[in-house]
Tab-separated table of N, CA and C in Angstrom:
chain	number	residue	atom	x	y	z
A	135	MET	N	20.508	-60.195	0.455
A	135	MET	CA	20.783	-59.016	-0.336
A	135	MET	C	22.230	-58.991	-0.803
A	136	SER	N	22.934	-60.084	-0.722
A	136	SER	CA	24.362	-60.108	-1.002
A	136	SER	C	24.714	-59.756	-2.445
A	137	ASP	N	23.862	-60.063	-3.397
A	137	ASP	CA	24.171	-59.796	-4.798
A	137	ASP	C	23.649	-58.443	-5.279
A	138	VAL	N	23.070	-57.651	-4.398
A	138	VAL	CA	22.497	-56.365	-4.781
A	138	VAL	C	23.572	-55.295	-4.761
A	139	THR	N	23.614	-54.509	-5.837
A	139	THR	CA	24.528	-53.369	-5.903
A	139	THR	C	23.709	-52.092	-6.053
A	140	ILE	N	24.224	-51.020	-5.496
A	140	ILE	CA	23.545	-49.723	-5.566
A	140	ILE	C	24.478	-48.738	-6.240
A	141	LYS	N	23.926	-48.006	-7.189
A	141	LYS	CA	24.736	-47.004	-7.885
A	141	LYS	C	23.856	-45.864	-8.365
A	142	ALA	N	24.493	-44.717	-8.596
A	142	ALA	CA	23.803	-43.568	-9.171
A	142	ALA	C	23.494	-43.877	-10.629
A	143	LEU	N	22.300	-43.483	-11.051
A	143	LEU	CA	21.859	-43.777	-12.412
A	143	LEU	C	22.130	-42.595	-13.336
A	144	THR	N	22.471	-42.922	-14.562
A	144	THR	CA	22.671	-41.910	-15.593
A	144	THR	C	21.661	-42.156	-16.708
A	145	PRO	N	21.341	-41.107	-17.462
A	145	PRO	CA	20.312	-41.239	-18.492
A	145	PRO	C	20.674	-42.245	-19.581
A	146	SER	N	19.742	-43.130	-19.861
A	146	SER	CA	19.798	-44.024	-21.014
A	146	SER	C	18.391	-44.538	-21.241
A	147	ALA	N	18.112	-45.016	-22.433
A	147	ALA	CA	16.783	-45.559	-22.738
A	147	ALA	C	16.479	-46.758	-21.847
A	148	GLU	N	17.492	-47.586	-21.588
A	148	GLU	CA	17.277	-48.785	-20.772
A	148	GLU	C	16.957	-48.423	-19.330
A	149	ILE	N	17.685	-47.468	-18.772
A	149	ILE	CA	17.438	-47.051	-17.386
A	149	ILE	C	16.066	-46.390	-17.273
A	150	CYS	N	15.722	-45.538	-18.216
A	150	CYS	CA	14.411	-44.879	-18.196
A	150	CYS	C	13.294	-45.925	-18.256
A	151	ALA	N	13.448	-46.925	-19.102
A	151	ALA	CA	12.437	-47.983	-19.214
A	151	ALA	C	12.328	-48.784	-17.920
A	152	ALA	N	13.460	-49.112	-17.313
A	152	ALA	CA	13.442	-49.892	-16.072
A	152	ALA	C	12.817	-49.090	-14.926
A	153	LEU	N	13.160	-47.810	-14.809
A	153	LEU	CA	12.548	-46.957	-13.794
A	153	LEU	C	11.043	-46.834	-14.029
A	154	SER	N	10.646	-46.734	-15.278
A	154	SER	CA	9.227	-46.628	-15.609
A	154	SER	C	8.469	-47.885	-15.201
A	155	GLU	N	9.074	-49.040	-15.408
A	155	GLU	CA	8.441	-50.301	-14.996
A	155	GLU	C	8.209	-50.322	-13.491
A	156	ILE	N	9.224	-49.914	-12.721
A	156	ILE	CA	9.080	-49.897	-11.261
A	156	ILE	C	7.987	-48.902	-10.848
A	157	LEU	N	7.954	-47.751	-11.467
A	157	LEU	CA	6.946	-46.746	-11.129
A	157	LEU	C	5.544	-47.257	-11.435
A	158	ILE	N	5.345	-47.834	-12.607
A	158	ILE	CA	4.033	-48.368	-12.987
A	158	ILE	C	3.608	-49.473	-12.019
A	159	GLU	N	4.529	-50.366	-11.685
A	159	GLU	CA	4.231	-51.451	-10.742
A	159	GLU	C	3.877	-50.908	-9.364
A	160	THR	N	4.629	-49.924	-8.889
A	160	THR	CA	4.389	-49.335	-7.574
A	160	THR	C	3.004	-48.700	-7.512
A	161	VAL	N	2.659	-47.921	-8.521
A	161	VAL	CA	1.355	-47.254	-8.559
A	161	VAL	C	0.230	-48.296	-8.660
A	162	ALA	N	0.402	-49.304	-9.491
A	162	ALA	CA	-0.615	-50.357	-9.640
A	162	ALA	C	-0.858	-51.084	-8.322
A	163	ASN	N	0.184	-51.175	-7.479
A	163	ASN	CA	0.070	-51.856	-6.199
A	163	ASN	C	-0.257	-50.904	-5.043
A	164	GLY	N	-0.704	-49.685	-5.370
A	164	GLY	CA	-1.182	-48.761	-4.351
A	164	GLY	C	-0.152	-47.806	-3.787
A	165	GLY	N	1.061	-47.811	-4.318
A	165	GLY	CA	2.092	-46.903	-3.828
A	165	GLY	C	1.754	-45.455	-4.139
A	166	SER	N	1.761	-44.631	-3.106
A	166	SER	CA	1.420	-43.221	-3.262
A	166	SER	C	2.691	-42.433	-3.565
A	167	VAL	N	3.012	-42.335	-4.845
A	167	VAL	CA	4.228	-41.658	-5.297
A	167	VAL	C	3.902	-40.586	-6.342
A	168	SER	N	2.772	-39.897	-6.124
A	168	SER	CA	2.350	-38.739	-6.922
A	168	SER	C	1.626	-39.070	-8.221
A	169	PHE	N	1.331	-40.325	-8.479
A	169	PHE	CA	0.666	-40.699	-9.727
A	169	PHE	C	-0.602	-41.492	-9.440
A	170	MET	N	-1.517	-41.490	-10.404
A	170	MET	CA	-2.770	-42.223	-10.290
A	170	MET	C	-2.726	-43.469	-11.185
A	171	HIS	N	-3.469	-44.496	-10.756
A	171	HIS	CA	-3.601	-45.740	-11.515
A	171	HIS	C	-4.794	-45.620	-12.457
A	172	PRO	N	-4.721	-46.102	-13.681
A	172	PRO	CA	-3.543	-46.703	-14.310
A	172	PRO	C	-2.581	-45.628	-14.804
A	173	LEU	N	-1.310	-45.900	-14.649
A	173	LEU	CA	-0.257	-44.991	-15.100
A	173	LEU	C	0.254	-45.477	-16.445
A	174	SER	N	0.181	-44.626	-17.440
A	174	SER	CA	0.638	-45.022	-18.784
A	174	SER	C	2.163	-45.061	-18.840
A	175	ARG	N	2.675	-45.889	-19.706
A	175	ARG	CA	4.120	-45.973	-19.918
A	175	ARG	C	4.654	-44.614	-20.382
A	176	GLU	N	3.903	-43.923	-21.221
A	176	GLU	CA	4.344	-42.622	-21.729
A	176	GLU	C	4.513	-41.614	-20.591
A	177	ALA	N	3.547	-41.585	-19.673
A	177	ALA	CA	3.638	-40.653	-18.541
A	177	ALA	C	4.809	-41.021	-17.629
A	178	ALA	N	4.997	-42.312	-17.379
A	178	ALA	CA	6.110	-42.756	-16.533
A	178	ALA	C	7.444	-42.401	-17.182
A	179	GLU	N	7.575	-42.669	-18.470
A	179	GLU	CA	8.828	-42.364	-19.162
A	179	GLU	C	9.082	-40.869	-19.229
A	180	ALA	N	8.032	-40.065	-19.390
A	180	ALA	CA	8.209	-38.605	-19.402
A	180	ALA	C	8.728	-38.125	-18.045
A	181	PHE	N	8.153	-38.664	-16.966
A	181	PHE	CA	8.612	-38.297	-15.631
A	181	PHE	C	10.085	-38.654	-15.448
A	182	TRP	N	10.462	-39.898	-15.768
A	182	TRP	CA	11.834	-40.335	-15.531
A	182	TRP	C	12.818	-39.653	-16.471
A	183	SER	N	12.404	-39.363	-17.683
A	183	SER	CA	13.287	-38.643	-18.604
A	183	SER	C	13.636	-37.268	-18.030
A	184	LYS	N	12.628	-36.577	-17.528
A	184	LYS	CA	12.837	-35.262	-16.912
A	184	LYS	C	13.707	-35.388	-15.653
A	185	SER	N	13.439	-36.397	-14.841
A	185	SER	CA	14.206	-36.604	-13.610
A	185	SER	C	15.662	-36.947	-13.896
A	186	LEU	N	15.885	-37.815	-14.870
A	186	LEU	CA	17.256	-38.182	-15.228
A	186	LEU	C	18.024	-36.988	-15.792
A	187	SER	N	17.336	-36.126	-16.534
A	187	SER	CA	17.979	-34.900	-17.036
A	187	SER	C	18.371	-33.994	-15.870
A	188	ALA	N	17.498	-33.895	-14.855
A	188	ALA	CA	17.817	-33.095	-13.666
A	188	ALA	C	19.011	-33.697	-12.924
A	189	ALA	N	19.095	-35.012	-12.899
A	189	ALA	CA	20.245	-35.672	-12.263
A	189	ALA	C	21.525	-35.362	-13.027
A	190	GLU	N	21.439	-35.363	-14.321
A	190	GLU	CA	22.610	-35.058	-15.148
A	190	GLU	C	23.101	-33.631	-14.904
A	191	ARG	N	22.176	-32.727	-14.549
A	191	ARG	CA	22.541	-31.333	-14.235
A	191	ARG	C	23.003	-31.165	-12.785
A	192	GLY	N	22.971	-32.239	-11.990
A	192	GLY	CA	23.409	-32.175	-10.606
A	192	GLY	C	22.348	-31.695	-9.633
A	193	GLU	N	21.099	-31.626	-10.077
A	193	GLU	CA	20.011	-31.147	-9.237
A	193	GLU	C	19.463	-32.230	-8.316
A	194	ARG	N	19.794	-33.462	-8.607
A	194	ARG	CA	19.346	-34.604	-7.812
A	194	ARG	C	20.244	-35.780	-8.102
A	195	VAL	N	20.141	-36.794	-7.260
A	195	VAL	CA	20.825	-38.059	-7.493
A	195	VAL	C	19.743	-39.129	-7.479
A	196	ILE	N	19.687	-39.918	-8.538
A	196	ILE	CA	18.753	-41.040	-8.598
A	196	ILE	C	19.579	-42.298	-8.418
A	197	LEU	N	19.297	-43.011	-7.335
A	197	LEU	CA	20.006	-44.252	-7.046
A	197	LEU	C	19.190	-45.443	-7.527
A	198	GLY	N	19.894	-46.458	-7.991
A	198	GLY	CA	19.248	-47.699	-8.374
A	198	GLY	C	19.873	-48.864	-7.645
A	199	ALA	N	19.032	-49.799	-7.231
A	199	ALA	CA	19.490	-51.057	-6.643
A	199	ALA	C	19.316	-52.134	-7.710
A	200	PHE	N	20.382	-52.895	-7.940
A	200	PHE	CA	20.369	-53.911	-8.988
A	200	PHE	C	20.591	-55.294	-8.404
A	201	ASP	N	19.794	-56.237	-8.875
A	201	ASP	CA	19.993	-57.658	-8.606
A	201	ASP	C	20.508	-58.212	-9.927
A	202	GLY	N	21.815	-58.350	-10.043
A	202	GLY	CA	22.406	-58.659	-11.347
A	202	GLY	C	22.216	-57.465	-12.253
A	203	ASP	N	21.560	-57.676	-13.392
A	203	ASP	CA	21.288	-56.585	-14.335
A	203	ASP	C	19.901	-55.981	-14.148
A	204	GLU	N	19.098	-56.537	-13.237
A	204	GLU	CA	17.721	-56.081	-13.055
A	204	GLU	C	17.650	-54.957	-12.031
A	205	LEU	N	17.029	-53.849	-12.435
A	205	LEU	CA	16.782	-52.739	-11.517
A	205	LEU	C	15.613	-53.130	-10.625
A	206	ILE	N	15.861	-53.203	-9.313
A	206	ILE	CA	14.844	-53.695	-8.385
A	206	ILE	C	14.400	-52.654	-7.368
A	207	GLY	N	15.049	-51.506	-7.346
A	207	GLY	CA	14.664	-50.462	-6.411
A	207	GLY	C	15.299	-49.144	-6.771
A	208	THR	N	14.713	-48.072	-6.262
A	208	THR	CA	15.241	-46.741	-6.534
A	208	THR	C	14.842	-45.777	-5.425
A	209	VAL	N	15.638	-44.749	-5.262
A	209	VAL	CA	15.309	-43.613	-4.414
A	209	VAL	C	15.997	-42.395	-5.017
A	210	THR	N	15.388	-41.233	-4.823
A	210	THR	CA	15.941	-39.989	-5.341
A	210	THR	C	16.300	-39.063	-4.185
A	211	LEU	N	17.464	-38.459	-4.292
A	211	LEU	CA	17.920	-37.441	-3.349
A	211	LEU	C	17.828	-36.097	-4.073
A	212	LEU	N	16.876	-35.269	-3.665
A	212	LEU	CA	16.687	-33.960	-4.293
A	212	LEU	C	17.636	-32.953	-3.664
A	213	LEU	N	18.433	-32.313	-4.510
A	213	LEU	CA	19.448	-31.365	-4.046
A	213	LEU	C	19.143	-29.920	-4.437
A	214	ASP	N	18.320	-29.715	-5.450
A	214	ASP	CA	18.051	-28.389	-5.988
A	214	ASP	C	16.977	-27.700	-5.151
A	215	LEU	N	17.414	-27.087	-4.051
A	215	LEU	CA	16.506	-26.437	-3.119
A	215	LEU	C	16.802	-24.938	-3.081
A	216	PRO	N	15.916	-24.146	-2.481
A	216	PRO	CA	16.119	-22.693	-2.452
A	216	PRO	C	17.429	-22.285	-1.777
A	217	PRO	N	17.900	-21.077	-2.073
A	217	PRO	CA	19.184	-20.598	-1.536
A	217	PRO	C	19.279	-20.579	-0.015
A	218	ASN	N	18.143	-20.487	0.692
A	218	ASN	CA	18.208	-20.455	2.151
A	218	ASN	C	18.214	-21.858	2.759
A	219	GLN	N	18.379	-22.888	1.915
A	219	GLN	CA	18.372	-24.270	2.398
A	219	GLN	C	19.537	-25.088	1.819
A	220	PRO	N	20.752	-24.541	1.816
A	220	PRO	CA	21.866	-25.265	1.213
A	220	PRO	C	22.320	-26.472	2.020
A	221	HIS	N	21.825	-26.598	3.227
A	221	HIS	CA	22.207	-27.667	4.146
A	221	HIS	C	21.245	-28.859	4.086
A	222	ARG	N	20.208	-28.772	3.259
A	222	ARG	CA	19.104	-29.717	3.287
A	222	ARG	C	18.955	-30.450	1.957
A	223	ALA	N	18.456	-31.675	2.024
A	223	ALA	CA	18.079	-32.444	0.835
A	223	ALA	C	16.782	-33.168	1.151
A	224	GLU	N	16.119	-33.632	0.106
A	224	GLU	CA	14.845	-34.319	0.282
A	224	GLU	C	14.916	-35.711	-0.333
A	225	ILE	N	14.334	-36.664	0.364
A	225	ILE	CA	14.222	-38.040	-0.124
A	225	ILE	C	12.895	-38.154	-0.863
A	226	ALA	N	12.928	-38.732	-2.061
A	226	ALA	CA	11.704	-38.871	-2.862
A	226	ALA	C	11.738	-40.173	-3.664
A	227	LYS	N	10.589	-40.571	-4.096
A	227	LYS	CA	10.390	-41.717	-5.000
A	227	LYS	C	11.133	-42.978	-4.546
A	228	MET	N	10.934	-43.333	-3.271
A	228	MET	CA	11.460	-44.595	-2.736
A	228	MET	C	10.552	-45.717	-3.230
A	229	MET	N	11.112	-46.625	-4.020
A	229	MET	CA	10.327	-47.729	-4.569
A	229	MET	C	11.182	-48.993	-4.668
A	230	THR	N	10.575	-50.120	-4.326
A	230	THR	CA	11.222	-51.423	-4.475
A	230	THR	C	10.253	-52.338	-5.210
A	231	ARG	N	10.764	-53.120	-6.149
A	231	ARG	CA	9.906	-54.084	-6.856
A	231	ARG	C	9.195	-54.958	-5.833
A	232	VAL	N	7.943	-55.291	-6.106
A	232	VAL	CA	7.153	-56.124	-5.196
A	232	VAL	C	7.886	-57.438	-4.916
A	233	SER	N	8.514	-58.005	-5.929
A	233	SER	CA	9.212	-59.288	-5.790
A	233	SER	C	10.438	-59.217	-4.888
A	234	HIS	N	10.908	-58.010	-4.571
A	234	HIS	CA	12.140	-57.854	-3.789
A	234	HIS	C	11.937	-57.102	-2.472
A	235	ARG	N	10.697	-56.918	-2.059
A	235	ARG	CA	10.436	-56.184	-0.822
A	235	ARG	C	10.784	-57.020	0.405
A	236	HIS	N	11.045	-56.324	1.510
A	236	HIS	CA	11.357	-56.932	2.813
A	236	HIS	C	12.664	-57.726	2.789
A	237	ARG	N	13.617	-57.248	2.004
A	237	ARG	CA	14.941	-57.873	1.930
A	237	ARG	C	16.061	-56.887	2.277
A	238	GLY	N	15.710	-55.700	2.769
A	238	GLY	CA	16.721	-54.720	3.145
A	238	GLY	C	17.147	-53.789	2.026
A	239	ILE	N	16.509	-53.887	0.878
A	239	ILE	CA	16.911	-53.061	-0.271
A	239	ILE	C	16.610	-51.588	-0.030
A	240	ALA	N	15.417	-51.282	0.467
A	240	ALA	CA	15.060	-49.886	0.733
A	240	ALA	C	15.986	-49.285	1.791
A	241	THR	N	16.310	-50.067	2.813
A	241	THR	CA	17.235	-49.579	3.836
A	241	THR	C	18.601	-49.278	3.231
A	242	ALA	N	19.089	-50.168	2.385
A	242	ALA	CA	20.388	-49.944	1.738
A	242	ALA	C	20.339	-48.710	0.841
A	243	LEU	N	19.253	-48.508	0.122
A	243	LEU	CA	19.111	-47.315	-0.717
A	243	LEU	C	19.124	-46.052	0.135
A	244	LEU	N	18.418	-46.069	1.257
A	244	LEU	CA	18.403	-44.900	2.141
A	244	LEU	C	19.781	-44.618	2.713
A	245	ARG	N	20.490	-45.652	3.122
A	245	ARG	CA	21.844	-45.464	3.681
A	245	ARG	C	22.773	-44.829	2.645
A	246	GLU	N	22.672	-45.270	1.396
A	246	GLU	CA	23.505	-44.688	0.344
A	246	GLU	C	23.089	-43.238	0.071
A	247	ALA	N	21.788	-42.964	0.095
A	247	ALA	CA	21.317	-41.582	-0.083
A	247	ALA	C	21.850	-40.690	1.033
A	248	GLU	N	21.877	-41.201	2.256
A	248	GLU	CA	22.421	-40.439	3.379
A	248	GLU	C	23.914	-40.162	3.182
A	249	ARG	N	24.650	-41.178	2.741
A	249	ARG	CA	26.083	-41.006	2.492
A	249	ARG	C	26.315	-39.930	1.432
A	250	LEU	N	25.547	-39.978	0.367
A	250	LEU	CA	25.691	-38.988	-0.701
A	250	LEU	C	25.271	-37.593	-0.239
A	251	ALA	N	24.262	-37.528	0.609
A	251	ALA	CA	23.843	-36.224	1.141
A	251	ALA	C	25.010	-35.560	1.874
A	252	ILE	N	25.703	-36.326	2.696
A	252	ILE	CA	26.858	-35.794	3.426
A	252	ILE	C	27.939	-35.339	2.449
A	253	THR	N	28.202	-36.100	1.391
A	253	THR	CA	29.229	-35.689	0.426
A	253	THR	C	28.840	-34.406	-0.294
A	254	HIS	N	27.520	-34.127	-0.363
A	254	HIS	CA	27.027	-32.880	-0.955
A	254	HIS	C	26.813	-31.805	0.119
A	255	GLN	N	27.368	-32.025	1.319
A	255	GLN	CA	27.285	-31.091	2.440
A	255	GLN	C	25.845	-30.815	2.857
A	256	ARG	N	25.016	-31.859	2.773
A	256	ARG	CA	23.621	-31.767	3.211
A	256	ARG	C	23.491	-32.609	4.469
A	257	TRP	N	23.200	-31.977	5.595
A	257	TRP	CA	23.150	-32.709	6.855
A	257	TRP	C	21.737	-32.832	7.430
A	258	LEU	N	20.744	-32.295	6.726
A	258	LEU	CA	19.353	-32.430	7.148
A	258	LEU	C	18.543	-33.013	5.996
A	259	LEU	N	17.901	-34.148	6.252
A	259	LEU	CA	17.045	-34.774	5.250
A	259	LEU	C	15.588	-34.647	5.665
A	260	VAL	N	14.719	-34.463	4.697
A	260	VAL	CA	13.276	-34.463	4.930
A	260	VAL	C	12.629	-35.388	3.910
A	261	LEU	N	11.437	-35.855	4.254
A	261	LEU	CA	10.665	-36.686	3.331
A	261	LEU	C	9.225	-36.699	3.792
A	262	ASP	N	8.351	-37.152	2.901
A	262	ASP	CA	6.976	-37.403	3.299
A	262	ASP	C	6.557	-38.751	2.750
A	263	THR	N	5.597	-39.367	3.428
A	263	THR	CA	5.084	-40.659	2.999
A	263	THR	C	3.603	-40.719	3.332
A	264	ALA	N	2.875	-41.511	2.577
A	264	ALA	CA	1.436	-41.619	2.778
A	264	ALA	C	1.116	-42.178	4.159
A	265	GLU	N	0.075	-41.625	4.743
A	265	GLU	CA	-0.385	-42.113	6.045
A	265	GLU	C	-0.957	-43.525	5.913
A	266	ASP	N	-1.650	-43.789	4.825
A	266	ASP	CA	-2.225	-45.110	4.551
A	266	ASP	C	-1.250	-45.907	3.695
A	267	GLU	N	-0.760	-47.006	4.206
A	267	GLU	CA	0.092	-47.927	3.457
A	267	GLU	C	1.419	-47.316	3.007
A	268	GLY	N	1.909	-46.305	3.701
A	268	GLY	CA	3.196	-45.704	3.380
A	268	GLY	C	4.328	-46.482	4.037
A	269	ALA	N	5.502	-45.920	3.989
A	269	ALA	CA	6.705	-46.593	4.503
A	269	ALA	C	7.156	-46.016	5.837
A	270	ALA	N	6.205	-45.563	6.654
A	270	ALA	CA	6.550	-44.933	7.933
A	270	ALA	C	7.432	-45.825	8.795
A	271	GLY	N	7.111	-47.106	8.871
A	271	GLY	CA	7.901	-48.026	9.700
A	271	GLY	C	9.350	-48.074	9.265
A	272	LEU	N	9.587	-48.144	7.971
A	272	LEU	CA	10.951	-48.149	7.436
A	272	LEU	C	11.682	-46.875	7.850
A	273	TYR	N	11.068	-45.728	7.622
A	273	TYR	CA	11.734	-44.463	7.906
A	273	TYR	C	12.047	-44.315	9.395
A	274	GLU	N	11.124	-44.743	10.237
A	274	GLU	CA	11.368	-44.656	11.675
A	274	GLU	C	12.473	-45.617	12.114
A	275	ARG	N	12.542	-46.810	11.504
A	275	ARG	CA	13.607	-47.768	11.848
A	275	ARG	C	14.986	-47.236	11.517
A	276	VAL	N	15.100	-46.391	10.481
A	276	VAL	CA	16.418	-45.865	10.112
A	276	VAL	C	16.675	-44.475	10.709
A	277	GLY	N	15.830	-44.063	11.660
A	277	GLY	CA	16.132	-42.864	12.423
A	277	GLY	C	15.429	-41.582	12.043
A	278	PHE	N	14.493	-41.626	11.110
A	278	PHE	CA	13.741	-40.416	10.791
A	278	PHE	C	12.741	-40.130	11.903
A	279	LYS	N	12.532	-38.850	12.181
A	279	LYS	CA	11.614	-38.401	13.226
A	279	LYS	C	10.349	-37.828	12.594
A	280	LEU	N	9.205	-38.239	13.109
A	280	LEU	CA	7.924	-37.736	12.617
A	280	LEU	C	7.700	-36.322	13.133
A	281	THR	N	7.423	-35.416	12.211
A	281	THR	CA	7.106	-34.042	12.571
A	281	THR	C	5.609	-33.861	12.748
A	282	GLY	N	4.835	-34.452	11.836
A	282	GLY	CA	3.389	-34.308	11.919
A	282	GLY	C	2.685	-34.918	10.730
A	283	VAL	N	1.381	-34.748	10.733
A	283	VAL	CA	0.517	-35.314	9.697
A	283	VAL	C	-0.277	-34.185	9.057
A	284	ILE	N	-0.357	-34.213	7.747
A	284	ILE	CA	-1.257	-33.318	7.030
A	284	ILE	C	-2.411	-34.194	6.527
A	285	PRO	N	-3.628	-34.003	7.050
A	285	PRO	CA	-4.739	-34.862	6.624
A	285	PRO	C	-5.179	-34.546	5.196
A	286	ASN	N	-5.707	-35.566	4.531
A	286	ASN	CA	-6.283	-35.407	3.177
A	286	ASN	C	-5.333	-34.709	2.215
A	287	TYR	N	-4.068	-35.073	2.266
A	287	TYR	CA	-3.022	-34.394	1.488
A	287	TYR	C	-3.089	-34.702	0.002
A	288	ALA	N	-3.356	-35.962	-0.345
A	288	ALA	CA	-3.323	-36.358	-1.755
A	288	ALA	C	-4.262	-37.542	-1.983
A	289	PHE	N	-4.562	-37.778	-3.248
A	289	PHE	CA	-5.336	-38.959	-3.597
A	289	PHE	C	-4.434	-40.178	-3.658
A	290	LYS	N	-4.954	-41.304	-3.193
A	290	LYS	CA	-4.265	-42.580	-3.349
A	290	LYS	C	-4.380	-42.998	-4.807
A	291	PRO	N	-3.476	-43.835	-5.298
A	291	PRO	CA	-3.471	-44.198	-6.714
A	291	PRO	C	-4.781	-44.791	-7.232
A	292	HIS	N	-5.535	-45.458	-6.356
A	292	HIS	CA	-6.793	-46.072	-6.771
A	292	HIS	C	-8.002	-45.279	-6.283
A	293	GLY	N	-7.776	-44.057	-5.797
A	293	GLY	CA	-8.859	-43.195	-5.345
A	293	GLY	C	-8.946	-43.107	-3.837
A	294	GLY	N	-9.599	-42.066	-3.366
A	294	GLY	CA	-9.728	-41.819	-1.941
A	294	GLY	C	-8.533	-41.023	-1.434
A	295	LEU	N	-8.782	-40.180	-0.465
A	295	LEU	CA	-7.724	-39.323	0.073
A	295	LEU	C	-6.915	-40.023	1.156
A	296	THR	N	-5.673	-39.609	1.269
A	296	THR	CA	-4.805	-40.055	2.358
A	296	THR	C	-4.047	-38.857	2.898
A	297	GLY	N	-3.696	-38.937	4.154
A	297	GLY	CA	-2.850	-37.919	4.741
A	297	GLY	C	-1.397	-38.207	4.407
A	298	THR	N	-0.538	-37.259	4.719
A	298	THR	CA	0.889	-37.489	4.538
A	298	THR	C	1.598	-37.246	5.864
A	299	LEU	N	2.597	-38.064	6.109
A	299	LEU	CA	3.426	-37.956	7.296
A	299	LEU	C	4.717	-37.253	6.904
A	300	ILE	N	5.113	-36.240	7.663
A	300	ILE	CA	6.321	-35.472	7.369
A	300	ILE	C	7.424	-35.912	8.333
A	301	TYR	N	8.582	-36.294	7.775
A	301	TYR	CA	9.710	-36.790	8.564
A	301	TYR	C	10.962	-35.956	8.308
A	302	TRP	N	11.889	-35.998	9.269
A	302	TRP	CA	13.193	-35.345	9.134
A	302	TRP	C	14.244	-36.203	9.822
A	303	LYS	N	15.505	-35.983	9.403
A	303	LYS	CA	16.632	-36.673	10.028
A	303	LYS	C	17.863	-35.791	9.923
A	304	ARG	N	18.533	-35.591	11.066
A	304	ARG	CA	19.806	-34.872	11.094
A	304	ARG	C	20.902	-35.910	10.898
A	305	LEU	N	21.777	-35.700	9.911
A	305	LEU	CA	22.811	-36.683	9.575
A	305	LEU	C	24.125	-36.446	10.284
A	306	ALA	N	24.374	-35.242	10.732
A	306	ALA	CA	25.656	-34.918	11.349
A	306	ALA	C	25.442	-34.374	12.748
A	307	GLU	N	26.195	-34.899	13.695
A	307	GLU	CA	26.102	-34.442	15.081
A	307	GLU	C	26.551	-32.992	15.230
A	308	SER	N	27.477	-32.563	14.400
A	308	SER	CA	28.010	-31.205	14.532
A	308	SER	C	27.140	-30.159	13.841
A	309	ALA	N	26.038	-30.595	13.245
A	309	ALA	CA	25.157	-29.649	12.556
A	309	ALA	C	24.485	-28.735	13.568
A	310	PRO	N	24.227	-27.492	13.180
A	310	PRO	CA	23.573	-26.557	14.102
A	310	PRO	C	22.232	-27.094	14.575
A	311	ALA	N	21.885	-26.816	15.799
A	311	ALA	CA	20.609	-27.280	16.380
A	311	ALA	C	19.471	-26.375	15.948
């Protein structure tokens, strides 16, 4: 992973297209990231255009992992939460290109998201992942704690229901218990 760089993404046609490619590939390969297969390019681009606009407003941070000029992974840190949750952020849309999986990219993206959460004074992270073929092992390896399972939470991209696993992680030792 020595040549991989991670940075916050800003809106551009090229970034939107690259994010859309990763989303379409993830869904086609069974990734449960809120979309059904087949996912059209138009739907993917509409999603990322809206997300990038929210990032530009400071409501979220979309991180990208690059191998040279190629976008190979992404994760989103959601910051726009209700007023009674100013200490919390949510991890969403964790995706790595199939060709670059199992190389530490997702871990590096999560570590950077955690660092940014602290800079935004967010010391509690939450996330959910599919019970079937989700990234539970990754999240547990980096210290997330399983809260529970909601059965039959959503449809898998190719059909059939899956449960979702709910995780949390406290980032700061001095945070209230």
